[in-house]
């Protein structure tokens, strides 16, 4: 596997709310898929350097969205348990097209981390039936 050092080139797309959570909906990056992974104001930004495979390469990623509850996801799938240097994890992928891994779940505490540059960002859709 080739190893690259990813510089979080997508940081300019990341919008944070005043509470530090994601300001935009997070979707699958694959254009023909575009599945909603999780909604705006769901996850705080979390900084930690972690190696994450993608195809035949391994990227070093340092910015993630942290989801403390798997029920905050709209669409995500989990791989089987994998042993890494940093402990047992499950990788996360888009459940519609299986693009990924987009992040991982730490099996010690069940917290999920989604790499900020493995998802794309869209404005939340306004519900047309809202009376506000």
CSV table of C-alpha atoms in Angstrom, one decimal:
chain,number,residue,atom,x,y,z
A,1,UNK,CA,0.0,0.0,0.0
A,2,UNK,CA,1.1,3.5,-0.7
A,3,UNK,CA,1.1,5.9,2.2
A,4,UNK,CA,0.2,9.6,1.7
A,5,UNK,CA,0.0,12.5,4.0
A,6,UNK,CA,-3.3,14.2,3.4
A,7,UNK,CA,-3.3,17.9,4.3
A,8,UNK,CA,-7.1,18.1,4.8
A,9,UNK,CA,-7.5,20.0,1.6
A,10,UNK,CA,-11.3,20.1,2.2
A,11,UNK,CA,-11.0,22.1,5.4
A,12,UNK,CA,-12.2,25.2,3.4
A,13,UNK,CA,-15.6,23.4,2.9
A,14,UNK,CA,-16.0,22.7,6.6
A,15,UNK,CA,-18.5,25.0,8.3
A,16,UNK,CA,-18.7,25.0,12.1
A,17,UNK,CA,-21.7,26.2,14.1
A,18,UNK,CA,-21.1,28.3,17.2
A,19,UNK,CA,-21.3,25.1,19.3
A,20,UNK,CA,-18.5,23.5,17.2
A,21,UNK,CA,-20.7,21.1,15.4
A,22,UNK,CA,-20.9,20.5,11.6
A,23,UNK,CA,-22.9,23.3,10.0
A,24,UNK,CA,-23.8,21.4,6.8
A,25,UNK,CA,-25.2,18.0,6.0
A,26,UNK,CA,-22.6,15.4,5.2
A,27,UNK,CA,-23.1,13.3,2.1
A,28,UNK,CA,-21.3,10.5,0.3
A,29,UNK,CA,-18.7,11.9,-2.1
A,30,UNK,CA,-19.6,9.7,-5.0
A,31,UNK,CA,-21.6,11.9,-7.4
A,32,UNK,CA,-24.0,9.1,-8.6
A,33,UNK,CA,-24.7,8.2,-4.9
A,34,UNK,CA,-24.9,11.4,-2.8
A,35,UNK,CA,-26.4,9.5,0.1
A,36,UNK,CA,-27.0,11.5,3.3
A,37,UNK,CA,-24.5,10.2,5.9
A,38,UNK,CA,-25.5,12.5,8.8
A,39,UNK,CA,-27.3,15.8,9.2
A,40,UNK,CA,-26.0,19.3,10.1
A,41,UNK,CA,-25.5,20.1,13.8
A,42,UNK,CA,-24.8,16.4,14.6
A,43,UNK,CA,-21.1,16.1,15.3
A,44,UNK,CA,-18.3,18.2,16.8
A,45,UNK,CA,-15.0,18.5,15.0
A,46,UNK,CA,-12.3,16.3,16.5
A,47,UNK,CA,-8.6,16.5,15.9
A,48,UNK,CA,-6.5,13.3,16.0
A,49,UNK,CA,-4.0,11.9,13.6
A,50,UNK,CA,-5.1,8.5,12.3
A,51,UNK,CA,-4.2,6.3,9.3
A,52,UNK,CA,-7.2,5.4,7.2
A,53,UNK,CA,-7.0,3.2,4.1
A,54,UNK,CA,-8.7,4.0,0.8
A,55,UNK,CA,-8.2,1.7,-2.1
A,56,UNK,CA,-4.5,0.9,-2.5
A,57,UNK,CA,-3.3,3.8,-0.4
A,58,UNK,CA,-3.3,4.8,3.3
A,59,UNK,CA,-3.9,8.5,4.2
A,60,UNK,CA,-2.9,10.2,7.4
A,61,UNK,CA,-6.0,12.2,8.4
A,62,UNK,CA,-6.1,14.6,11.3
A,63,UNK,CA,-9.7,16.0,11.3
A,64,UNK,CA,-12.8,14.0,12.0
A,65,UNK,CA,-16.4,14.5,12.9
A,66,UNK,CA,-17.1,12.7,16.2
A,67,UNK,CA,-20.4,10.9,16.6
A,68,UNK,CA,-21.0,9.5,20.1
A,69,UNK,CA,-24.2,7.7,19.1
A,70,UNK,CA,-24.6,5.5,16.0
A,71,UNK,CA,-28.3,6.5,15.8
A,72,UNK,CA,-27.1,10.0,14.7
A,73,UNK,CA,-26.2,8.5,11.3
A,74,UNK,CA,-28.8,8.6,8.5
A,75,UNK,CA,-27.0,6.1,6.2
A,76,UNK,CA,-23.8,4.2,7.1
A,77,UNK,CA,-22.5,0.7,7.2
A,78,UNK,CA,-19.9,-1.0,9.4
A,79,UNK,CA,-17.3,-3.6,8.5
A,80,UNK,CA,-16.4,-6.6,10.6
A,81,UNK,CA,-14.1,-6.0,13.5
A,82,UNK,CA,-10.5,-5.1,12.6
A,83,UNK,CA,-7.4,-5.1,14.8
A,84,UNK,CA,-5.2,-2.1,14.3
A,85,UNK,CA,-2.1,-0.7,16.1
A,86,UNK,CA,-4.5,1.6,18.0
A,87,UNK,CA,-7.0,-1.1,19.0
A,88,UNK,CA,-10.1,-2.9,17.7
A,89,UNK,CA,-12.2,-0.8,15.3
A,90,UNK,CA,-14.9,-1.2,12.6
A,91,UNK,CA,-14.5,0.9,9.4
A,92,UNK,CA,-17.5,3.0,8.3
A,93,UNK,CA,-18.7,3.2,4.7
A,94,UNK,CA,-21.6,4.6,2.7
A,95,UNK,CA,-24.4,2.1,3.0
A,96,UNK,CA,-25.8,2.8,-0.5
A,97,UNK,CA,-22.6,2.5,-2.6
A,98,UNK,CA,-20.1,1.2,-0.1
A,99,UNK,CA,-17.6,4.0,-0.7
A,100,UNK,CA,-15.1,4.1,2.1
A,101,UNK,CA,-13.9,3.7,4.6
A,102,UNK,CA,-15.1,7.2,5.4
A,103,UNK,CA,-14.1,6.7,9.1
A,104,UNK,CA,-14.1,4.2,11.9
A,105,UNK,CA,-15.8,3.2,15.1
A,106,UNK,CA,-13.6,2.7,18.2
A,107,UNK,CA,-15.0,-0.5,19.7
A,108,UNK,CA,-13.8,0.3,23.3
A,109,UNK,CA,-16.2,3.2,23.6
A,110,UNK,CA,-18.4,2.8,20.5
A,111,UNK,CA,-17.6,6.4,19.3
A,112,UNK,CA,-17.5,6.9,15.5
A,113,UNK,CA,-15.2,9.2,13.7
A,114,UNK,CA,-15.9,10.4,10.1
A,115,UNK,CA,-12.9,11.9,8.2
A,116,UNK,CA,-13.9,15.5,7.1
A,117,UNK,CA,-12.4,15.0,3.7
A,118,UNK,CA,-14.1,11.7,3.0
A,119,UNK,CA,-17.6,13.3,2.8
A,120,UNK,CA,-19.0,16.2,0.9
A,121,UNK,CA,-21.0,19.1,2.3
A,122,UNK,CA,-24.5,20.4,1.4
A,123,UNK,CA,-26.8,22.9,2.8
A,124,UNK,CA,-29.6,21.3,4.9
A,125,UNK,CA,-32.8,21.0,3.0
A,126,UNK,CA,-35.6,23.1,4.5
A,127,UNK,CA,-38.8,21.1,5.2
A,128,UNK,CA,-41.5,22.8,3.0
A,129,UNK,CA,-44.2,21.8,5.5
A,130,UNK,CA,-42.6,23.8,8.3
A,131,UNK,CA,-44.8,26.6,9.8
A,132,UNK,CA,-41.8,28.6,11.2
